[in-house]
PDB file of C-alpha atoms in Angstrom:
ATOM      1  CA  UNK A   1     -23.760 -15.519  56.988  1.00  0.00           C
ATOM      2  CA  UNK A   2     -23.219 -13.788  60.282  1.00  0.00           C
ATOM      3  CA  UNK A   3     -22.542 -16.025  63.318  1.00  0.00           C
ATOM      4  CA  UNK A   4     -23.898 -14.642  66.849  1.00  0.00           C
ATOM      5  CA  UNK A   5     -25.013 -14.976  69.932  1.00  0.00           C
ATOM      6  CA  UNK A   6     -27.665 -13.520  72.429  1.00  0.00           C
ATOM      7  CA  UNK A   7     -28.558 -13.987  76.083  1.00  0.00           C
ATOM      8  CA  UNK A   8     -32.252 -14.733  77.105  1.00  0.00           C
ATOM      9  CA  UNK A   9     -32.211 -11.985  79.622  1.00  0.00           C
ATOM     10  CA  UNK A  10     -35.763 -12.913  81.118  1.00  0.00           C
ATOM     11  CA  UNK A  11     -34.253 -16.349  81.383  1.00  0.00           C
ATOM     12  CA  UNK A  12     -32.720 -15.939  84.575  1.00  0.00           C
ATOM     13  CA  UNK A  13     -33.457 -17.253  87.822  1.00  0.00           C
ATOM     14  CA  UNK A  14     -32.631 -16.895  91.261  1.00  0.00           C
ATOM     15  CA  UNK A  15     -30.400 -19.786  91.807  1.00  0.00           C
ATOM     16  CA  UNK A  16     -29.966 -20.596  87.296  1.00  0.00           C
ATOM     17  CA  UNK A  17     -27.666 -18.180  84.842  1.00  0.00           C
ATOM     18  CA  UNK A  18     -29.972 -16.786  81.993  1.00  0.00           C
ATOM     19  CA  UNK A  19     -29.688 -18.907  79.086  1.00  0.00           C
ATOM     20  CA  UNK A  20     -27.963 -17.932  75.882  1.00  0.00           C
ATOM     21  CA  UNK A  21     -28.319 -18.933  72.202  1.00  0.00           C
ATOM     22  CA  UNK A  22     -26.505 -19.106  69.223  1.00  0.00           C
ATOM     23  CA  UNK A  23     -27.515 -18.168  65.655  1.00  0.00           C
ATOM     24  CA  UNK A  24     -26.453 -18.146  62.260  1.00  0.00           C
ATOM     25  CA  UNK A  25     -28.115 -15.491  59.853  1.00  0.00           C
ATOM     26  CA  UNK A  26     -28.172 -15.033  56.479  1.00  0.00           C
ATOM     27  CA  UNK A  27     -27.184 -11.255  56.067  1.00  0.00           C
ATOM     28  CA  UNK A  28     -28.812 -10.220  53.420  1.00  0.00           C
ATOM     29  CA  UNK A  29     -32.399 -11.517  54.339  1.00  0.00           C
ATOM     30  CA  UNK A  30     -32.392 -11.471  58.323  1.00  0.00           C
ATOM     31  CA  UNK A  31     -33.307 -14.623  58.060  1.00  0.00           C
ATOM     32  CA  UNK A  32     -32.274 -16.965  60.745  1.00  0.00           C
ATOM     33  CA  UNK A  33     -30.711 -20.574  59.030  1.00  0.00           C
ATOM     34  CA  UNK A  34     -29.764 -22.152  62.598  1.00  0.00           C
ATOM     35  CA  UNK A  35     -29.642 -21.957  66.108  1.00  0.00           C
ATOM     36  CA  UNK A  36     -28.008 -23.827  69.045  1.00  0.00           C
ATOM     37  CA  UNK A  37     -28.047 -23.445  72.917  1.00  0.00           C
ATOM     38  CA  UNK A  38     -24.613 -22.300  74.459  1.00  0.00           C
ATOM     39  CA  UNK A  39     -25.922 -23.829  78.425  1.00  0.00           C
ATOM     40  CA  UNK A  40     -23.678 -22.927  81.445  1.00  0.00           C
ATOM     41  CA  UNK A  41     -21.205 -25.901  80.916  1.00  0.00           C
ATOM     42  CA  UNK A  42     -20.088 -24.711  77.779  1.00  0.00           C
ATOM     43  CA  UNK A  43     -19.398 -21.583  75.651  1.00  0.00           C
ATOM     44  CA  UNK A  44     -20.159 -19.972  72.622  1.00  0.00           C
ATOM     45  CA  UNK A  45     -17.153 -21.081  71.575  1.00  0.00           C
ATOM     46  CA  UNK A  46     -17.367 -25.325  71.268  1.00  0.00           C
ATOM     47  CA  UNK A  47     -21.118 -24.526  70.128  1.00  0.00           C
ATOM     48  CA  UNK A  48     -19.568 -22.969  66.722  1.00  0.00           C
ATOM     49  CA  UNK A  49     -19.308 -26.294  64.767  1.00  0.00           C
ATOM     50  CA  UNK A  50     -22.490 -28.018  66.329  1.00  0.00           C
ATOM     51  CA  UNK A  51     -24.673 -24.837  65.025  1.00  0.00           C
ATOM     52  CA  UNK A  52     -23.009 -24.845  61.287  1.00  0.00           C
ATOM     53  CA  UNK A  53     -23.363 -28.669  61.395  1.00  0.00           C
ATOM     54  CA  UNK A  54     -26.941 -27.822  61.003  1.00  0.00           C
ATOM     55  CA  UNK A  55     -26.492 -26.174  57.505  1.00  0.00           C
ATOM     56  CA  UNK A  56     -25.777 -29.096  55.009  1.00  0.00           C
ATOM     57  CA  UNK A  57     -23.931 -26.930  52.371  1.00  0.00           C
ATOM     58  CA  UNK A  58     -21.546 -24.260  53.170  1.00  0.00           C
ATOM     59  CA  UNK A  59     -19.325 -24.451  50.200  1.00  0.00           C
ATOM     60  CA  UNK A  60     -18.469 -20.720  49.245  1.00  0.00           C
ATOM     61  CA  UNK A  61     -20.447 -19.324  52.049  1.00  0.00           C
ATOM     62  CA  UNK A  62     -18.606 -16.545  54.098  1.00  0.00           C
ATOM     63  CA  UNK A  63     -18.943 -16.587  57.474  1.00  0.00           C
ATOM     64  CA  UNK A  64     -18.548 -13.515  59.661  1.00  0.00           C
ATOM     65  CA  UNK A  65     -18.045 -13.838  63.638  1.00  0.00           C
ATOM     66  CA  UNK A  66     -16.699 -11.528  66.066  1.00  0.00           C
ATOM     67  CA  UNK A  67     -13.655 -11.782  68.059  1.00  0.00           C
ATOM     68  CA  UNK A  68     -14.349 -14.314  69.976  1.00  0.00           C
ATOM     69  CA  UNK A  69     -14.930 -16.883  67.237  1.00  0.00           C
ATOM     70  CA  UNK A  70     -11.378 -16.043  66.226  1.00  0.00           C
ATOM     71  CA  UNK A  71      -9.819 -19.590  66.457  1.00  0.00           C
ATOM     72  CA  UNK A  72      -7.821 -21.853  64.555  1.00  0.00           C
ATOM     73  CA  UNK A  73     -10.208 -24.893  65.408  1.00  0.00           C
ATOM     74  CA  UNK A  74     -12.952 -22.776  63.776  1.00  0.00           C
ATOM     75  CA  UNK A  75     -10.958 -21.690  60.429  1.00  0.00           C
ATOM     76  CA  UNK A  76     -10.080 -25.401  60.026  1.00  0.00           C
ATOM     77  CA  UNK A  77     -13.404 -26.690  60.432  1.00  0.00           C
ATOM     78  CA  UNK A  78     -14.591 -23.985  58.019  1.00  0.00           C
ATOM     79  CA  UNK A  79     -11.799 -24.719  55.633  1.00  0.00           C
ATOM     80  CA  UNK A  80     -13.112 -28.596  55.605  1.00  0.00           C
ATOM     81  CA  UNK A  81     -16.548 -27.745  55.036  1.00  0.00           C
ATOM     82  CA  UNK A  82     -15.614 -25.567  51.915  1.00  0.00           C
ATOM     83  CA  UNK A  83     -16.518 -22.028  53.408  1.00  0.00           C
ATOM     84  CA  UNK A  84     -14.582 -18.533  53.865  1.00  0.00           C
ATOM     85  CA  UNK A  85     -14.550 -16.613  56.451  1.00  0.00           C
ATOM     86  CA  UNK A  86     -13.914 -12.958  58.512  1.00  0.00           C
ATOM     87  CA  UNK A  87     -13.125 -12.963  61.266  1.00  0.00           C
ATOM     88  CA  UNK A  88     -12.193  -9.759  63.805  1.00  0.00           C
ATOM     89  CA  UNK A  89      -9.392  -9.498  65.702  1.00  0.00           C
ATOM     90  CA  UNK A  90      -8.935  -8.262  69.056  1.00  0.00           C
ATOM     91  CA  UNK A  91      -7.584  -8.185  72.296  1.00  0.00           C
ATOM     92  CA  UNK A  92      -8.450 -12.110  73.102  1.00  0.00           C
ATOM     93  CA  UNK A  93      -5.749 -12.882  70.624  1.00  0.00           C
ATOM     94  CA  UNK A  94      -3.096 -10.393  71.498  1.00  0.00           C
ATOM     95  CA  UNK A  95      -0.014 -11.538  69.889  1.00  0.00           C
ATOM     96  CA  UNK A  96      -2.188 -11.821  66.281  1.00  0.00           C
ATOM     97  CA  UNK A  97      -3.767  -8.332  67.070  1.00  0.00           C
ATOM     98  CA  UNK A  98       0.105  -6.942  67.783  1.00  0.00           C
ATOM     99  CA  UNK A  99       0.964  -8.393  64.423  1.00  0.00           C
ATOM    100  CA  UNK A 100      -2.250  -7.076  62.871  1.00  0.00           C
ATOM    101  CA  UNK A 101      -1.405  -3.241  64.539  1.00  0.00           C
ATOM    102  CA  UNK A 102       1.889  -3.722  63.415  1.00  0.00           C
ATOM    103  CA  UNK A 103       1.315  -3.476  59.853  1.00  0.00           C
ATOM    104  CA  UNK A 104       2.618  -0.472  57.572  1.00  0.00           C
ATOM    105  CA  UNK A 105      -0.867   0.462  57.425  1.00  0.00           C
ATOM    106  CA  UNK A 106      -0.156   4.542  56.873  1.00  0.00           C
ATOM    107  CA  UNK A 107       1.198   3.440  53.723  1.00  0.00           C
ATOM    108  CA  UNK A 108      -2.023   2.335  52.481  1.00  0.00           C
ATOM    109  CA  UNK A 109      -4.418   3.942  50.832  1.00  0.00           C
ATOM    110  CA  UNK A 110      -8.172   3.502  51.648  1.00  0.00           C
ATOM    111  CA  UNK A 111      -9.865   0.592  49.656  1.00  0.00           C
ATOM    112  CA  UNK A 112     -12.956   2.048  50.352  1.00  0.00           C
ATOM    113  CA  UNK A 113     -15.099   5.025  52.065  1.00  0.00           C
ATOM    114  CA  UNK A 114     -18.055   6.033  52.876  1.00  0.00           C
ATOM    115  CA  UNK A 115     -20.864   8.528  54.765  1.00  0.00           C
ATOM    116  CA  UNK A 116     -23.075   7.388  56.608  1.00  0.00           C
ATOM    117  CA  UNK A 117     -25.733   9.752  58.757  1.00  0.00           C
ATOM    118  CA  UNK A 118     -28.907   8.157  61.270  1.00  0.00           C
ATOM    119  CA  UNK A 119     -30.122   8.054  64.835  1.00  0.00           C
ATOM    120  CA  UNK A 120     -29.094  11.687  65.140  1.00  0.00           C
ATOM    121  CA  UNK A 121     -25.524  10.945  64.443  1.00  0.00           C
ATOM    122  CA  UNK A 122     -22.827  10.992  61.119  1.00  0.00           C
ATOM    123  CA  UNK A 123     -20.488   7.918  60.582  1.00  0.00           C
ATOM    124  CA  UNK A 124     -17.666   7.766  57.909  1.00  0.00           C
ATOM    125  CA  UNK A 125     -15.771   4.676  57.564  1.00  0.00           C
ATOM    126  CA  UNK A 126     -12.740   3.522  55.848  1.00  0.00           C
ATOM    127  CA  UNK A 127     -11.441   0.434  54.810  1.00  0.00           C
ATOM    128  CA  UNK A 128      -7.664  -0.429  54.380  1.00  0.00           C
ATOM    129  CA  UNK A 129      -6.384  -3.980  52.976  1.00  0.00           C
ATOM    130  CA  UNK A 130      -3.090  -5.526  53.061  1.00  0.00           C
ATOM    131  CA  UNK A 131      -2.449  -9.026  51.246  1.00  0.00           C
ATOM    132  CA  UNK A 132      -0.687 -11.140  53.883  1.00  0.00           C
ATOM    133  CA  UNK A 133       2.253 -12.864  52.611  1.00  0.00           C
ATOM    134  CA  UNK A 134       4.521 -13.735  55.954  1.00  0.00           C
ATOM    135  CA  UNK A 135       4.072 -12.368  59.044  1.00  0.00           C
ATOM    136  CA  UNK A 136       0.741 -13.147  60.673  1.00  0.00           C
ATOM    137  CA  UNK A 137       0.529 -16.282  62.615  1.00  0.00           C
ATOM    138  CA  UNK A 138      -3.155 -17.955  61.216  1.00  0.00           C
ATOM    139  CA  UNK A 139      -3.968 -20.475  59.632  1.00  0.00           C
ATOM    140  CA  UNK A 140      -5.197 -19.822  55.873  1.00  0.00           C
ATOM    141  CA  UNK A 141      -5.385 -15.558  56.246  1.00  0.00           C
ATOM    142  CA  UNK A 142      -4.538 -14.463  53.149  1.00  0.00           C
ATOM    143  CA  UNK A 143      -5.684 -10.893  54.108  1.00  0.00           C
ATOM    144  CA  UNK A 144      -5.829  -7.945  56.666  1.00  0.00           C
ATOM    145  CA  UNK A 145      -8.100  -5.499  56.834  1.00  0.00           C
ATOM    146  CA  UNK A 146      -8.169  -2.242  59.000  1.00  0.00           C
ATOM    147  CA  UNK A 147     -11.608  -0.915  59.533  1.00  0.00           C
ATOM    148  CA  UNK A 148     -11.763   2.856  61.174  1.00  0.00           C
ATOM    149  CA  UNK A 149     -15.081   4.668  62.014  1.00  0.00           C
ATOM    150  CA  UNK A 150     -15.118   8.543  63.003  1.00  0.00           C
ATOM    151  CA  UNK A 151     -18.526   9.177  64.496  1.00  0.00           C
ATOM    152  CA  UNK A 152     -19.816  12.318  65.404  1.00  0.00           C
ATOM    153  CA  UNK A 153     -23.344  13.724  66.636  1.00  0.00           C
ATOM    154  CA  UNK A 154     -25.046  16.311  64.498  1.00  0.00           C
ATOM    155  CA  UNK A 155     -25.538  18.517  67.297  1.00  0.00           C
ATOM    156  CA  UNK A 156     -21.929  18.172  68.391  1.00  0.00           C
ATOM    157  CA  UNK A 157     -20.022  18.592  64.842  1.00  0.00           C
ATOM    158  CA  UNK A 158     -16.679  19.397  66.317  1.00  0.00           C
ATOM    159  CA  UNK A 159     -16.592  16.179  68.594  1.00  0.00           C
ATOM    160  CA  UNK A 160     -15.514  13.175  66.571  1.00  0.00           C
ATOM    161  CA  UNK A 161     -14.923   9.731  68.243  1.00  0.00           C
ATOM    162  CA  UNK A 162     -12.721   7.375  66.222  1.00  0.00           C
ATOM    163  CA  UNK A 163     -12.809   3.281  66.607  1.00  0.00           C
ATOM    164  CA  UNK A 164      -9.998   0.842  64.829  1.00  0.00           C
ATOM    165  CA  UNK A 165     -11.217  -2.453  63.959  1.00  0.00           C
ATOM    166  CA  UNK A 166      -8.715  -5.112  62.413  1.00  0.00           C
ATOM    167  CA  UNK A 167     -10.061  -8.201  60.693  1.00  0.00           C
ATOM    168  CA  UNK A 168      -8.352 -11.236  58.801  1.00  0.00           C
ATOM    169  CA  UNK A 169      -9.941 -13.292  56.025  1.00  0.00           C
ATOM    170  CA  UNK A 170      -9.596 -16.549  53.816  1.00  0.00           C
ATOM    171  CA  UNK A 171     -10.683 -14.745  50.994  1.00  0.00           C
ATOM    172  CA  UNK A 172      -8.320 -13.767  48.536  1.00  0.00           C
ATOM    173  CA  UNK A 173      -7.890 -10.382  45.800  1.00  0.00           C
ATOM    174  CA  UNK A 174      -9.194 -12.357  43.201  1.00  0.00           C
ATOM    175  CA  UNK A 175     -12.268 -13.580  45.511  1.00  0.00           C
ATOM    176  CA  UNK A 176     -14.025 -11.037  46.976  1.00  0.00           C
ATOM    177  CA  UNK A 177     -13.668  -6.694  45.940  1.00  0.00           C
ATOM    178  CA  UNK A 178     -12.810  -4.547  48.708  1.00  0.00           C
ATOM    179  CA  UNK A 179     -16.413  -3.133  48.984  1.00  0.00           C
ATOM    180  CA  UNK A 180     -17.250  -6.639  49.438  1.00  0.00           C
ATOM    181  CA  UNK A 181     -15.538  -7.268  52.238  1.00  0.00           C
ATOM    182  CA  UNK A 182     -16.209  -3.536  54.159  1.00  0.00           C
ATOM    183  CA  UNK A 183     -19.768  -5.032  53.303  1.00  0.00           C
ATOM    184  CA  UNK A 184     -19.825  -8.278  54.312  1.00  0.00           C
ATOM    185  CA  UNK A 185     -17.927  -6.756  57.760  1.00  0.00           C
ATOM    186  CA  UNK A 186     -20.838  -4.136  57.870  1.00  0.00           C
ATOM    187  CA  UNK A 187     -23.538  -6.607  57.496  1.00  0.00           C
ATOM    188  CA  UNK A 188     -22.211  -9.066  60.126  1.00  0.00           C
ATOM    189  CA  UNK A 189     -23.954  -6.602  62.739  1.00  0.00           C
ATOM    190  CA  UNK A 190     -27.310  -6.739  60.582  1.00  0.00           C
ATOM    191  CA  UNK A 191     -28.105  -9.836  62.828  1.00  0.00           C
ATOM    192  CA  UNK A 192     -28.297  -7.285  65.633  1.00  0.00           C
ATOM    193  CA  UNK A 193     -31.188  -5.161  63.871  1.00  0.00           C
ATOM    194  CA  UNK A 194     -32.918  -7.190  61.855  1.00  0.00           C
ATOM    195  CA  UNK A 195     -33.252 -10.106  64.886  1.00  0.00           C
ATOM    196  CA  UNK A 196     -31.978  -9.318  68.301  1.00  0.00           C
ATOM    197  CA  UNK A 197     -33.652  -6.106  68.124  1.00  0.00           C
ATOM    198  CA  UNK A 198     -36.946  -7.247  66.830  1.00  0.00           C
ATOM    199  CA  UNK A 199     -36.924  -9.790  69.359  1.00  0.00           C
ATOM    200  CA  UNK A 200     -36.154  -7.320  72.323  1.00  0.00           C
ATOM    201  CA  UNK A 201     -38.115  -4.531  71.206  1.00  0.00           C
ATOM    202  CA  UNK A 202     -40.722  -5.956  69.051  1.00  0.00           C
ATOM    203  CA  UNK A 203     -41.577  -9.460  71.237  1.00  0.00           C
ATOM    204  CA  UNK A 204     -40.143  -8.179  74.537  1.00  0.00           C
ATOM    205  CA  UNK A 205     -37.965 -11.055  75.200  1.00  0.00           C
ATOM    206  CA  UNK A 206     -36.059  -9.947  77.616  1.00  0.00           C
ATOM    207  CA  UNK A 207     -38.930  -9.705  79.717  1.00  0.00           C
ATOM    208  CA  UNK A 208     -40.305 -12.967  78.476  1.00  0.00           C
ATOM    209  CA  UNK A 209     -41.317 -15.060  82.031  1.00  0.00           C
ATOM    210  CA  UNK A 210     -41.312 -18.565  80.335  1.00  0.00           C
ATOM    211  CA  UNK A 211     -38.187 -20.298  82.270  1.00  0.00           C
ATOM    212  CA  UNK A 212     -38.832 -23.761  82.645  1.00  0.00           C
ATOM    213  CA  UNK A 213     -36.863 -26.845  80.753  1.00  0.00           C
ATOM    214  CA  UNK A 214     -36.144 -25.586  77.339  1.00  0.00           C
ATOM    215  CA  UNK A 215     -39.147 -23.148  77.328  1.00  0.00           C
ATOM    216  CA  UNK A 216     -36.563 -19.651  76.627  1.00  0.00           C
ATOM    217  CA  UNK A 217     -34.916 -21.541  73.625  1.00  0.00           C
ATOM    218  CA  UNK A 218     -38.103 -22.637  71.984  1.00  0.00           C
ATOM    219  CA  UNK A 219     -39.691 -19.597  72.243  1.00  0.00           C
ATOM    220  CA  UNK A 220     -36.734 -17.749  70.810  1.00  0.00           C
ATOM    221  CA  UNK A 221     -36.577 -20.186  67.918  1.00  0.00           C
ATOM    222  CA  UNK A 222     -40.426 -19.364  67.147  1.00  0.00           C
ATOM    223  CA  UNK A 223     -39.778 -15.988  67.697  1.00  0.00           C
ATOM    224  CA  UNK A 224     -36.655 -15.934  65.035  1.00  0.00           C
ATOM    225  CA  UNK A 225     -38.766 -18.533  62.214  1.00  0.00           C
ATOM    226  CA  UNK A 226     -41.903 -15.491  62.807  1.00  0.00           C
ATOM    227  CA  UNK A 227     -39.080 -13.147  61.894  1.00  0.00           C
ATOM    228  CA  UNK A 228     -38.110 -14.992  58.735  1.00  0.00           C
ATOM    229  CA  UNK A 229     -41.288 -16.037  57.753  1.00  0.00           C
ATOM    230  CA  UNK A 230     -42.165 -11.992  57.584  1.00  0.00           C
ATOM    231  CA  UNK A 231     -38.778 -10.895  55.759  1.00  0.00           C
ATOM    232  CA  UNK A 232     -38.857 -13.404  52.982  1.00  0.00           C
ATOM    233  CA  UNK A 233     -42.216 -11.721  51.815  1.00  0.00           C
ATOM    234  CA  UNK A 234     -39.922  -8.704  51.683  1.00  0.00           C
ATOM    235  CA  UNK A 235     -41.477  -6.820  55.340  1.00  0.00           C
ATOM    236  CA  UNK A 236     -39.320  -4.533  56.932  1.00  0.00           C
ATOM    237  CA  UNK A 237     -41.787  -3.346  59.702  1.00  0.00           C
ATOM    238  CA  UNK A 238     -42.081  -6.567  61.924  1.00  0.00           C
ATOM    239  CA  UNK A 239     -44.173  -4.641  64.191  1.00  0.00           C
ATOM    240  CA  UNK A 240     -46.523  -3.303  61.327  1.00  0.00           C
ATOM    241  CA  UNK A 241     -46.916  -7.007  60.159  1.00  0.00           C
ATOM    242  CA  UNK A 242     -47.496  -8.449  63.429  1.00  0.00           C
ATOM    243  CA  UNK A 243     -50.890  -6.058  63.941  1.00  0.00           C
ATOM    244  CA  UNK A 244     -51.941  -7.194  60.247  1.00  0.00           C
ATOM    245  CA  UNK A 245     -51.621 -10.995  60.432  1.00  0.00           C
ATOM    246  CA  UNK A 246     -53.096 -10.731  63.745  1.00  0.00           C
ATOM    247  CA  UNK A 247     -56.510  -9.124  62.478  1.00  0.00           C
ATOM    248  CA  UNK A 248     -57.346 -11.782  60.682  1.00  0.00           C
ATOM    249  CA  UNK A 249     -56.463 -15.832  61.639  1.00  0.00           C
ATOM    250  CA  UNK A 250     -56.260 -16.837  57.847  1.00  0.00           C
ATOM    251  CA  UNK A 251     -53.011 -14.369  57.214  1.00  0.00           C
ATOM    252  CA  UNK A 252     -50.328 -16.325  59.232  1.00  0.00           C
ATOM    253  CA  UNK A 253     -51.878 -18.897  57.542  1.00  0.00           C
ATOM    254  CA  UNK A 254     -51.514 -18.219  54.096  1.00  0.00           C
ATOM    255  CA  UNK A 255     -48.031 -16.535  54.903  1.00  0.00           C
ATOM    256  CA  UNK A 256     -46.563 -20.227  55.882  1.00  0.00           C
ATOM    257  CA  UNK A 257     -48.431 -21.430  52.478  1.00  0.00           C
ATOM    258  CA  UNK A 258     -51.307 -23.176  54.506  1.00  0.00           C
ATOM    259  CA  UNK A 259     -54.713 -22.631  52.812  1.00  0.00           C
TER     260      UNK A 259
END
């Protein structure tokens, strides 16, 4: 389940912030599972346990967040409710990213790698894990992971750009494989194309004009259960789907299971 958030760009007022919401989304279906407002008082992060609280069951659910929801408050909370986690690492924590950096990694061989090309562009990754023993200073990591990606266009083959990404997780050897975990690290940004994009591109959010009360977050919550309600009858063309429910009333309909 990938943990996220997303500013209501069309939101925003003259004298008023845009709002933002929160979302949890189960990664494999693009299905949204809850959502919570982050207003200006607040942040994403104290909004964390208030939008899992919505989810009854988490027990052996991993969560993925970025680093920002890199906490201690959050790992305990998760740890009570039964769940794993993965959780990146960066420069908002930067005595656990030293220690994370730190790490013999050029003595490790990659877990995993793979080739990816799209959008005009070729991707390999490679995935390096270290079992934590002492060391790192986090509650319940048990391991490190070093995630590098070497991108390069496919016009431009001789000019690679390279991005480290370290993680920590709950999950132990035993627990999860390391293609799992490059995975499950992968997928956490599936919440950006299979909902915040649709949303944007698809339902033009951003330049959505409703603004008043709780309007923005409504709206965004019927946008994301229009999303779900299309993916769990297996559509991957939101767009496509939206033109052939909308020729004929009866089809949303019979999509929610109302005859």
């Amino acid at each position: 389940m990938a943990v996220d958030g997303k500013t209501l760009r069309g939101s925003r007022t003259p004298g008023t912030a845009a709002r933002h919401v929160m979302t949890a989304c189960d990664q494999a279906t693009g299905v949204v599972l809850a959502s919570v407002d982050v207003n200006g008082k607040t942040n994403e992060i104290t909004r964390f346990a208030p939008l899992l609280d919505q989810i009854s069951d988490l027990r052996g659910t991993v969560i993925t967040a970025d680093a920002l929801h890199c906490q201690r408050e959050h790992v305990t909370y998760l740890a009570k409710r039964g769940a794993h986690w993965i959780l990146t690492v960066k420069g908002n924590q930067p005595h656990l990213h030293a220690q994370l950096t730190a790490m013999p990694w050029r003595a490790v061989p990659d877990a995993t790698r793979d080739t990816d090309r799209g959008h005009g562009r070729r991707e390999i990754r490679s995935c390096k894990i270290l079992t934590i023993s002492t060391g790192i200073d986090f509650p319940h990591a048990a391991q490190a992971i070093q995630i590098r990606r070497r991108r390069r266009r496919l016009d431009q083959p001789k000019r690679f750009t390279t991005e480290t990404v370290y993680a920590i997780t709950d999950l132990r050897v035993h627990q999860a494989k390391p293609a799992q975990l490059a995975g499950w690290i992968r997928g956490h940004w599936s919440i950006e194309n299979k909902v915040h994009w649709v949303r944007d591109v698809t339902y033009d959010e951003d330049r959505s004009q409703i603004r008043t009360a709780n309007g923005p977050e409504v709206m965004a919550a019927l946008r994301n259960a229009a999303i779900g309600a299309l993916r769990l009858t297996g559509v991957t063309n939101i767009a496509a789907a939206n033109r052939h429910h909308a020729r004929d009333s009866t089809r949303p309909l019979a999509l929610l299971g109302i005859t």
